[in-house]
Amino acid sequence: MDAVQIVEVGPRDGLQNEAGFVETADKLALIDRLVAMGATRIEVASFVNPRRVPQMADAEAIVAALPAAPGVRFIGLCLNERGVDRAIASRDGGGRALDEAGCVLVASDGFGIANQGQTVADGITVNTAMLEKARGAGLFAQVTISAAFGCPYDGPVPAARVIDLARRMADAGAQEIALADTIGVAVPAQVGDLVGAVIAAVGPVPVRLHLHDTRGMAPGNAWAAYQAGCRTFDAALGGLGGCPFAPGAAGNVGTEDLVYLFERSGVRTGITLDAALAANHWFAGIMGRPLPSRVGEAGDFAAVTP
Amino acid sequence: MDAVQIVEVGPRDGLQNEAGFVETADKLALIDRLVAMGATRIEVASFVNPRRVPQMADAEAIVAALPAAPGVRFIGLCLNERGVDRAIASRDGGGRALDEAGCVLVASDGFGIANQGQTVADGITVNTAMLEKARGAGLFAQVTISAAFGCPYDGPVPAARVIDLARRMADAGAQEIALADTIGVAVPAQVGDLVGAVIAAVGPVPVRLHLHDTRGMAPGNAWAAYQAGCRTFDAALGGLGGCPFAPGAAGNVGTEDLVYLFERSGVRTGITLDAALAANHWFAGIMGRPLPSRVGEAGDFAAVTP
């Protein structure tokens, strides 16, 4: 069985919807812990308007203080060219520096306008320029097609549109393309079909999957995507997350949940469940509450003495 | 796409672990509501020792008051011959009468002894007699192989043992055989493999799947089983449940969750999500708390106005 790579988005997508500001030192401690846990790609910050997303106002401070971590790639999220400029400039902060710019193309006008003030047509133009700029500056330039399985405002999103957007982003030079179930509405049959179609459309550009577990379908969706050929998955430690501009969106699929799913299926993730559970319990202490991940709550399958 | 049948186990498996006694009238109101929702098979009672499971002490009273419901089949759970005798005798109570006896063969010694004081070997003998007695009395005689994907005490359960037990139960005259993930440890690859193997081993006897959603894997497991040929699934309204003799067991997979999974995949269930959500909200009022089903909590995928 081919191994998978889990991209840890806890420090960015996991925290961006938290009402109380998570201290920069706590975010950096989380990043250290994720590195120690075995994560090899970590989304650490978002270069967005701090008035819109105050939780991410310390993006430059985070990047400036990133740990030396050989073999680990750090990702900064960018929603527009200004964001890419900031991601590039952040490398002068003295820290370990970012490796990747994560761009975002929303697949529906409704969510595109709510999330980043862009129609789909505008998003194509803007992301094309962002990808070129990021690559030109030596960043690995990847893009996530958001609301790819359904939009909180427009409802269903046609698969043909998502396939077309993916092809356009591949043509624009994207080095990886992710499909995001931003509001957690997808089911496995839909995910397997769309992921398979996008892989066929953009190969050899690799395809990643970003799932939220709003309705409990995320592990099944991940497994359907694996069967369709997807080998890279976003997840957040503890299943933290939510989106301030997507009504009803709940947390990301938990890293623990994907590690349980894949490792028990004979698919290596590079992360042990014990390490993920220990990190969950440690970060729950920082947050002052249990984290929502299902496997984080239930624990591993371990026999007890009667 | 072939339709599926959802067997509603809320009144029995959903409630047996409740600390406070749920009044007989409330259980009967739930059964009425499930019939109205479109359930065509409902597990209504368990003929077990009331000192061991006080919540099920009103089994005979429930059966005596079952509603007239053409096309609906009512199931009573039986853990031993005494239970089958009580299920048969309950038909003299004046009500609508049971249609099915649900027997239980545990696939591991550890859980078998904890749950019903039986080793696997004893369970084969006892269930063979139970199935014969139930069929002889005109009840549809089905059996669930419990802890089929893992035991809370013994750990992993060999697939070959489960296949062998299923074959023995088919030879003993079982009219349907269910596989139960009693403690919610299975993953989709395991479920697809074992369900497919059991279907091949016992055909033409139909195979049913009973899932608990302890670790968030249940919807994905249900989908894997569907792909392997399973067409009948247990579920409990609201995802209620748990087992007093299975440490760590959480609720059954929610009826709402399976309806969402299947209906959005183009597989008919005979139940609309709206009806299931309405029943969830009604019963949450009876129970005085929200029910754990994920789709019950999040609701359907419905676009909102920005």
XYZ file of C-alpha atoms in Angstrom:
612
model
C 0.000 0.000 0.000
C 1.380 3.443 -0.939
C 2.119 5.693 2.028
C 0.314 9.006 2.478
C 1.582 12.409 3.540
C -0.406 14.349 6.116
C -0.098 18.137 5.864
C -0.642 19.569 9.355
C -2.839 22.677 9.113
C -3.509 23.012 12.843
C -1.487 26.208 13.425
C -3.352 28.023 10.624
C -6.699 26.508 9.667
C -7.054 24.879 13.063
C -6.709 28.160 14.937
C -8.022 30.872 12.605
C -11.568 30.599 13.941
C -10.654 30.700 17.636
C -12.415 33.558 19.391
C -9.567 34.241 21.788
C -6.130 35.115 20.394
C -3.729 32.197 20.730
C -0.385 33.624 21.809
C 2.438 33.571 19.282
C 4.552 31.578 21.730
C 1.807 28.926 21.963
C 1.535 28.722 18.176
C 5.307 28.282 17.949
C 5.229 25.614 20.665
C 2.534 23.822 18.647
C 4.685 23.973 15.527
C 7.626 22.503 17.481
C 5.400 19.752 18.783
C 4.094 18.933 15.300
C 7.647 18.699 13.994
C 8.520 16.350 16.860
C 5.382 14.297 16.133
C 6.628 13.604 12.626
C 4.744 16.142 10.476
C 6.765 16.935 7.348
C 4.606 19.765 5.971
C 3.023 22.317 8.284
C 0.774 25.292 7.439
C 2.016 27.840 9.933
C 0.435 31.183 9.066
C -1.959 33.083 6.848
C -1.009 36.353 5.182
C -4.468 37.884 5.331
C -5.875 41.185 6.483
C -5.454 41.192 10.279
C -8.642 43.217 10.635
C -10.548 40.375 8.949
C -8.730 37.515 10.703
C -7.127 38.885 13.871
C -5.994 35.403 14.911
C -3.453 35.428 12.052
C -2.080 38.926 12.727
C 1.249 37.461 13.882
C 2.107 35.766 10.578
C 5.442 37.544 10.140
C 6.379 36.967 13.776
C 5.656 33.243 13.389
C 7.776 32.917 10.265
C 10.623 34.868 11.827
C 10.725 32.395 14.696
C 10.247 29.106 12.811
C 12.463 26.314 14.110
C 15.288 24.788 12.141
C 13.649 21.550 11.026
C 15.473 19.640 8.294
C 13.102 17.815 5.972
C 10.061 19.804 7.103
C 8.332 22.225 4.732
C 6.502 25.246 6.135
C 3.509 26.705 4.332
C 2.030 30.195 4.393
C -1.524 30.744 3.157
C -2.111 33.600 0.708
C -5.474 34.868 -0.521
C -4.177 37.561 -2.912
C -1.014 39.060 -4.408
C -0.439 41.192 -1.335
C -0.399 37.951 0.664
C 2.210 36.444 -1.654
C 4.292 39.597 -1.320
C 4.142 39.280 2.456
C 5.019 35.572 2.310
C 8.066 36.373 0.180
C 9.093 39.301 2.378
C 8.675 37.225 5.541
C 11.766 35.292 4.536
C 13.836 38.301 5.456
C 12.688 38.056 9.066
C 15.665 35.966 10.056
C 13.938 32.662 10.776
C 13.873 29.340 8.995
C 11.736 30.877 6.193
C 8.709 29.531 4.387
C 8.967 26.811 1.762
C 5.518 27.001 0.198
C 2.880 29.544 -0.726
C -0.622 28.081 -0.432
C -2.975 30.009 -2.721
C -6.775 29.729 -2.642
C -9.182 29.699 -5.574
C -12.815 29.492 -4.488
C -15.014 27.366 -6.757
C -18.185 29.414 -6.219
C -18.996 33.102 -6.500
C -20.961 33.116 -3.250
C -18.190 31.872 -0.990
C -15.488 33.566 -3.084
C -17.025 36.959 -2.470
C -17.657 36.270 1.228
C -14.203 34.807 1.894
C -11.926 36.984 -0.186
C -13.994 39.431 -2.228
C -13.508 37.570 -5.494
C -15.741 35.969 -8.068
C -14.532 32.718 -9.614
C -13.453 34.604 -12.746
C -11.470 37.118 -10.690
C -9.989 34.272 -8.680
C -8.591 32.603 -11.780
C -6.819 35.817 -12.795
C -5.524 36.580 -9.324
C -4.329 33.036 -8.565
C -2.564 32.819 -11.921
C -0.553 35.909 -10.997
C -0.004 34.664 -7.415
C 1.329 31.296 -8.523
C 3.724 32.922 -10.975
C 4.981 35.374 -8.385
C 5.456 32.669 -5.731
C 7.323 30.356 -8.088
C 9.430 33.226 -9.324
C 10.522 33.882 -5.748
C 11.486 30.244 -5.212
C 8.466 29.185 -3.187
C 6.697 25.895 -3.926
C 3.463 27.262 -5.386
C 0.342 25.272 -4.614
C -3.324 26.175 -4.742
C -6.432 24.929 -2.953
C -9.755 24.915 -4.782
C -12.088 25.840 -1.961
C -15.776 24.879 -1.665
C -15.049 22.236 -4.319
C -17.762 19.886 -3.020
C -20.409 22.450 -2.093
C -20.779 26.144 -1.254
C -22.414 27.495 1.897
C -24.158 30.213 -0.149
C -24.611 28.807 -3.675
C -25.266 25.177 -2.760
C -24.018 22.422 -5.075
C -20.884 23.124 -7.120
C -20.711 21.368 -10.515
C -17.878 18.835 -10.728
C -17.135 19.984 -14.287
C -16.369 23.486 -12.995
C -13.931 22.161 -10.404
C -12.172 19.988 -12.982
C -11.899 23.013 -15.292
C -10.506 25.204 -12.499
C -7.969 22.530 -11.593
C -6.824 22.310 -15.206
C -6.475 26.098 -15.383
C -4.393 26.144 -12.206
C -2.155 23.369 -13.556
C -1.718 25.404 -16.737
C -0.866 28.406 -14.559
C 2.022 26.495 -13.031
C 0.556 25.178 -9.778
C 2.937 22.578 -8.343
C 0.172 20.908 -6.316
C -3.610 21.286 -6.400
C -5.830 20.639 -3.396
C -9.597 20.134 -3.355
C -11.284 21.432 -0.215
C -14.578 20.344 1.329
C -14.678 23.633 3.185
C -18.042 23.100 4.872
C -17.954 19.305 5.250
C -20.807 18.320 2.955
C -19.148 15.748 0.686
C -19.792 12.006 0.700
C -17.354 9.271 -0.332
C -18.829 8.541 -3.758
C -18.616 12.239 -4.677
C -15.066 12.548 -3.354
C -13.828 9.441 -5.132
C -15.363 10.580 -8.410
C -14.120 14.178 -8.280
C -10.650 13.405 -6.951
C -10.221 10.728 -9.604
C -11.361 13.099 -12.345
C -9.056 15.896 -11.177
C -6.063 13.544 -10.919
C -6.764 12.465 -14.503
C -7.124 16.098 -15.611
C -3.987 17.596 -14.047
C -1.497 14.731 -13.925
C 1.432 14.769 -13.263
C 0.639 17.658 -10.898
C -0.085 16.024 -7.503
C -3.546 16.384 -5.932
C -4.156 16.959 -2.223
C -7.429 16.724 -0.255
C -8.580 19.123 2.482
C -11.510 17.858 4.566
C -13.659 19.274 7.309
C -15.584 16.788 9.432
C -18.789 18.751 9.903
C -21.036 15.724 9.292
C -18.794 12.817 10.227
C -18.038 11.920 6.618
C -14.384 13.016 6.524
C -12.640 9.701 7.299
C -14.790 7.898 4.722
C -14.089 10.681 2.234
C -10.346 10.371 2.855
C -10.505 6.644 2.244
C -12.474 7.125 -0.984
C -9.870 9.659 -2.157
C -7.061 7.255 -1.313
C -8.738 4.602 -3.427
C -8.992 7.184 -6.240
C -5.243 7.798 -6.093
C -4.863 10.741 -3.703
C -1.823 10.432 -1.444
C -1.687 13.798 0.368
C -4.198 14.959 2.984
C -4.580 18.054 5.119
C -5.525 17.501 8.759
C -5.420 19.479 11.985
C -4.264 18.119 15.309
C -7.328 17.629 17.509
C -9.730 18.355 14.663
C -9.578 22.062 15.443
C -10.936 24.590 12.991
C -13.823 26.306 11.353
C -14.069 29.265 9.012
C -15.353 32.713 9.977
C -16.802 33.238 6.478
C -18.378 29.784 5.975
C -21.596 29.375 7.969
C -21.866 25.931 9.538
C -18.267 24.953 8.886
C -16.818 22.814 11.666
C -13.320 21.598 12.372
C -10.780 20.077 10.064
C -10.566 16.318 10.045
C -8.366 15.408 13.014
C -4.795 14.285 12.410
C -5.448 11.502 14.917
C -8.493 10.392 12.910
C -6.551 10.138 9.652
C -3.606 8.426 11.363
C -6.007 5.849 12.855
C -7.784 5.363 9.519
C -4.653 4.923 7.456
C -2.320 3.121 9.853
C -4.969 0.507 10.704
C -5.477 0.036 6.967
C -1.794 -0.724 6.417
C -1.050 2.711 4.948
C 1.928 4.465 6.501
C 1.567 8.151 7.490
C 4.949 8.809 9.102
C 3.122 9.658 12.342
C 2.377 7.210 15.152
C -1.041 7.409 16.790
C 0.577 7.440 20.224
C 2.548 10.566 19.291
C -0.536 12.278 17.848
C -2.622 11.455 20.941
C 0.113 12.768 23.227
C 0.283 15.993 21.203
C -3.511 16.274 21.354
C -3.540 15.983 25.148
C -0.706 18.484 25.473
C -2.411 21.064 23.220
C -5.789 20.543 24.915
C -4.022 21.771 28.035
C -2.875 24.915 26.197
C -6.392 25.526 24.858
C -8.024 24.724 28.170
C -10.566 22.317 26.723
C -10.817 18.902 25.033
C -10.243 19.022 21.277
C -12.969 17.675 18.972
C -11.080 14.883 17.158
C -13.039 11.641 17.510
C -9.991 9.394 17.860
C -8.436 11.982 20.142
C -11.448 11.524 22.412
C -11.812 7.734 22.155
C -8.142 6.819 21.967
C -6.546 3.915 20.186
C -8.035 0.414 20.029
C -6.456 -1.153 23.090
C -7.764 -4.203 24.910
C -8.601 -3.759 28.586
C -8.533 -6.274 31.405
C -12.046 -7.432 32.324
C -27.734 2.029 -7.338
C -29.385 -0.633 -5.163
C -31.417 0.747 -2.269
C -30.498 -0.048 1.341
C -32.657 -0.926 4.311
C -31.959 0.768 7.628
C -32.886 -1.251 10.712
C -33.712 1.199 13.493
C -32.178 -0.024 16.758
C -32.761 3.171 18.743
C -35.437 1.825 21.119
C -33.191 -1.088 22.158
C -29.483 -0.599 21.489
C -29.879 3.174 21.526
C -31.380 3.200 25.006
C -29.963 0.176 26.840
C -27.009 2.127 28.203
C -29.013 5.115 29.469
C -28.448 5.643 33.176
C -31.975 6.872 33.842
C -34.934 4.607 33.008
C -36.704 5.795 29.873
C -40.430 5.443 30.517
C -42.277 2.738 28.607
C -44.613 5.385 27.189
C -41.642 7.327 25.842
C -40.190 4.196 24.260
C -43.550 3.494 22.615
C -43.793 7.098 21.411
C -40.320 6.696 19.887
C -41.410 3.506 18.123
C -44.473 5.335 16.738
C -42.257 8.154 15.531
C -39.825 5.759 13.853
C -42.698 4.062 12.035
C -43.938 7.462 10.881
C -40.402 8.380 9.772
C -40.351 5.421 7.403
C -38.438 2.741 9.326
C -39.505 -0.715 8.166
C -37.604 -2.801 10.714
C -37.319 -1.689 14.338
C -35.534 -3.357 17.247
C -37.943 -2.623 20.076
C -36.853 -4.615 23.112
C -34.305 -6.969 24.598
C -35.302 -10.097 26.499
C -32.413 -10.036 28.923
C -32.087 -10.294 32.660
C -33.628 -7.090 34.045
C -31.166 -7.117 36.908
C -28.314 -6.912 34.368
C -29.979 -4.413 32.030
C -32.713 -2.595 33.992
C -33.438 -0.302 31.033
C -34.942 -3.278 29.142
C -37.097 -4.553 32.024
C -40.275 -3.512 30.207
C -39.743 -5.753 27.161
C -43.058 -7.582 27.501
C -44.937 -4.337 28.138
C -43.437 -2.819 24.994
C -44.387 -5.777 22.824
C -47.905 -5.865 24.264
C -48.406 -2.254 23.218
C -46.749 -2.265 19.784
C -48.676 -0.259 17.204
C -50.419 -1.795 14.243
C -47.937 -0.958 11.488
C -48.449 -2.798 8.201
C -45.166 -3.507 6.429
C -43.074 -2.878 9.527
C -41.184 -5.719 11.211
C -40.485 -5.561 14.951
C -37.395 -7.227 16.408
C -36.708 -8.506 19.912
C -33.129 -9.153 20.973
C -32.380 -12.478 22.669
C -29.119 -13.515 24.313
C -30.105 -17.089 25.302
C -32.904 -19.669 25.052
C -34.768 -18.079 27.930
C -34.808 -14.854 25.893
C -36.244 -16.661 22.876
C -38.897 -18.253 25.101
C -39.839 -14.792 26.358
C -39.896 -13.367 22.816
C -42.242 -16.160 21.733
C -44.439 -15.808 24.815
C -44.616 -12.022 24.395
C -46.823 -12.583 21.376
C -49.636 -13.584 23.723
C -49.621 -10.129 25.300
C -52.297 -8.856 22.951
C -50.266 -6.394 20.922
C -49.019 -6.378 17.370
C -46.462 -9.114 18.235
C -42.834 -9.474 17.292
C -41.747 -10.529 13.831
C -38.087 -11.317 14.433
C -35.821 -12.797 17.063
C -32.376 -11.218 16.981
C -29.850 -13.633 18.471
C -26.278 -12.719 19.422
C -23.119 -14.779 18.983
C -20.022 -13.070 20.340
C -16.876 -13.636 18.269
C -14.470 -13.513 21.226
C -14.326 -15.313 24.558
C -13.498 -12.130 26.465
C -16.532 -10.120 25.429
C -18.755 -13.224 25.233
C -18.145 -13.995 28.895
C -18.537 -10.349 29.958
C -21.682 -9.749 27.895
C -23.582 -12.988 28.244
C -21.492 -15.496 30.203
C -20.618 -17.549 27.134
C -17.434 -18.620 25.414
C -17.479 -18.667 21.629
C -17.886 -22.468 21.688
C -20.837 -22.229 24.078
C -22.294 -19.440 21.944
C -22.334 -21.618 18.832
C -24.283 -24.328 20.680
C -26.692 -21.925 22.329
C -27.374 -19.852 19.198
C -27.957 -22.983 17.131
C -30.707 -23.984 19.557
C -32.077 -20.415 19.737
C -32.338 -20.053 15.974
C -34.129 -23.399 15.684
C -36.560 -22.530 18.435
C -37.307 -19.072 17.007
C -37.886 -20.384 13.496
C -40.023 -23.186 14.858
C -42.248 -20.604 16.501
C -42.618 -18.638 13.272
C -40.217 -15.825 14.068
C -37.714 -14.603 11.474
C -34.514 -15.896 13.071
C -31.455 -13.716 12.613
C -28.172 -13.549 14.462
C -25.573 -10.839 15.044
C -21.915 -11.793 15.328
C -20.774 -9.326 17.947
C -17.241 -7.923 18.364
C -16.606 -9.141 14.820
C -14.027 -6.412 14.115
C -12.332 -6.302 17.510
C -12.952 -7.214 21.155
C -12.649 -4.800 24.081
C -10.905 -7.498 26.150
C -9.143 -9.810 23.685
C -8.107 -7.218 21.096
C -8.043 -8.176 17.412
C -10.471 -10.869 16.252
C -9.265 -13.042 13.339
C -11.357 -12.588 10.207
C -11.169 -16.343 9.552
C -12.945 -16.981 12.861
C -15.769 -14.583 11.986
C -16.217 -16.161 8.560
C -16.341 -19.600 10.174
C -18.902 -18.457 12.746
C -21.040 -16.925 10.007
C -20.971 -20.166 8.046
C -21.963 -22.135 11.135
C -24.875 -19.785 11.805
C -26.027 -20.103 8.187
C -25.865 -23.883 8.544
C -27.886 -23.557 11.760
C -30.689 -21.906 9.822
C -30.059 -18.190 10.406
C -32.226 -16.184 8.010
C -29.931 -13.143 8.209
C -26.450 -12.675 9.656
C -25.178 -9.356 10.968
C -21.596 -8.378 11.697
C -21.217 -5.928 14.575
C -18.413 -3.465 15.249
C -19.513 -3.358 18.870
C -16.780 -1.019 20.099
C -16.268 1.051 16.951
C -12.711 0.058 16.066
C -13.083 -1.031 12.429
C -11.767 0.835 9.391
C -13.203 0.745 5.861
C -10.635 -1.611 4.323
C -11.256 -4.157 7.094
C -15.026 -3.815 6.806
C -15.060 -4.162 3.038
C -12.846 -7.237 3.185
C -14.722 -9.025 5.982
C -18.221 -8.174 4.770
C -17.309 -9.311 1.267
C -15.854 -12.564 2.582
C -18.898 -13.288 4.762
C -21.313 -12.547 1.913
C -19.360 -15.017 -0.223
C -19.386 -17.582 2.587
C -23.073 -17.528 3.548
C -24.894 -16.548 0.358
C -27.820 -16.562 -0.238
C -28.371 -15.678 3.440
C -28.411 -11.856 3.582
C -25.736 -10.001 5.571
C -26.400 -6.938 7.734
C -23.907 -4.516 9.306
C -24.115 -3.031 12.814
C -21.797 -0.090 13.447
C -20.893 2.034 16.418
C -19.272 5.397 15.704
C -16.790 5.498 18.571
C -13.930 6.791 16.403
C -15.769 8.516 13.559
C -15.185 5.669 11.125
C -18.782 4.384 10.918
C -20.016 6.265 7.805
C -16.877 5.283 5.891
C -17.297 1.707 7.099
C -20.916 1.666 5.941
C -19.884 2.891 2.510
C -17.150 0.241 2.258
C -19.703 -2.429 3.186
C -22.134 -1.127 0.578
C -19.417 -1.419 -2.036
C -18.791 -4.989 -0.854
C -22.462 -5.858 -1.388
C -24.105 -5.213 1.986
C -27.581 -3.706 1.675
C -28.901 -3.704 5.272
C -27.573 -1.512 8.071
C -28.455 -1.019 11.717
C -28.589 2.576 12.967
C -30.049 4.432 15.933
C -31.878 7.720 15.718
C -29.598 10.434 17.082
C -26.627 8.090 17.324
C -27.710 7.009 20.802
C -26.192 3.978 22.423
C -23.311 2.300 24.135
C -22.932 -1.039 25.851
C -22.687 -1.562 29.617
C -20.380 -4.550 29.116
C -18.088 -3.097 26.431
C -15.601 -0.562 27.848
C -15.191 2.439 25.568
C -18.169 1.654 23.359
C -19.942 4.780 22.159
C -23.204 5.293 20.319
C -24.574 3.503 17.321
C -24.050 5.173 13.991
C -26.838 7.746 13.708
C -29.767 7.082 11.404
C -29.396 10.674 10.185
C -25.728 10.019 9.361
C -26.507 6.938 7.257
C -29.446 8.666 5.553
C -27.175 11.595 4.648
C -24.396 9.272 3.445
C -26.613 7.096 1.296
C -29.179 9.547 -0.031
C -26.465 11.996 -1.151
C -24.758 9.087 -2.887
C -27.890 8.267 -4.883
C -28.781 5.258 -2.715
C -32.370 5.229 -1.476
C -33.034 4.449 2.207
C -36.799 4.903 2.382
C -36.254 7.669 4.955
C -35.939 11.375 4.166
C -33.306 13.347 6.039
C -35.870 15.989 6.943
C -38.024 13.369 8.668
C -35.029 11.911 10.511
C -33.866 15.359 11.660
C -37.356 16.221 12.872
C -37.528 12.942 14.814
C -34.075 13.666 16.273
C -35.139 17.081 17.534
C -38.355 15.673 18.968
C -36.578 12.858 20.835
C -33.838 15.202 22.080
C -36.686 16.990 23.844
C -37.791 13.732 25.475
C -34.226 12.938 26.556
C -33.566 16.503 27.679
C -30.291 16.847 25.814
C -28.885 17.002 22.248
C -28.301 13.595 20.682
C -24.791 12.736 19.444
C -25.474 12.096 15.726
C -23.135 14.265 13.660
C -25.649 15.049 10.919
C -28.298 15.539 13.588
C -26.104 18.283 15.021
C -24.968 19.892 11.744
C -28.167 19.452 9.751
C -28.569 18.952 6.042
C -26.464 20.707 3.407
C -28.563 23.779 2.774
C -27.328 27.009 1.247
C -27.763 30.152 3.329
C -28.238 33.743 2.260
C -25.015 35.749 2.714
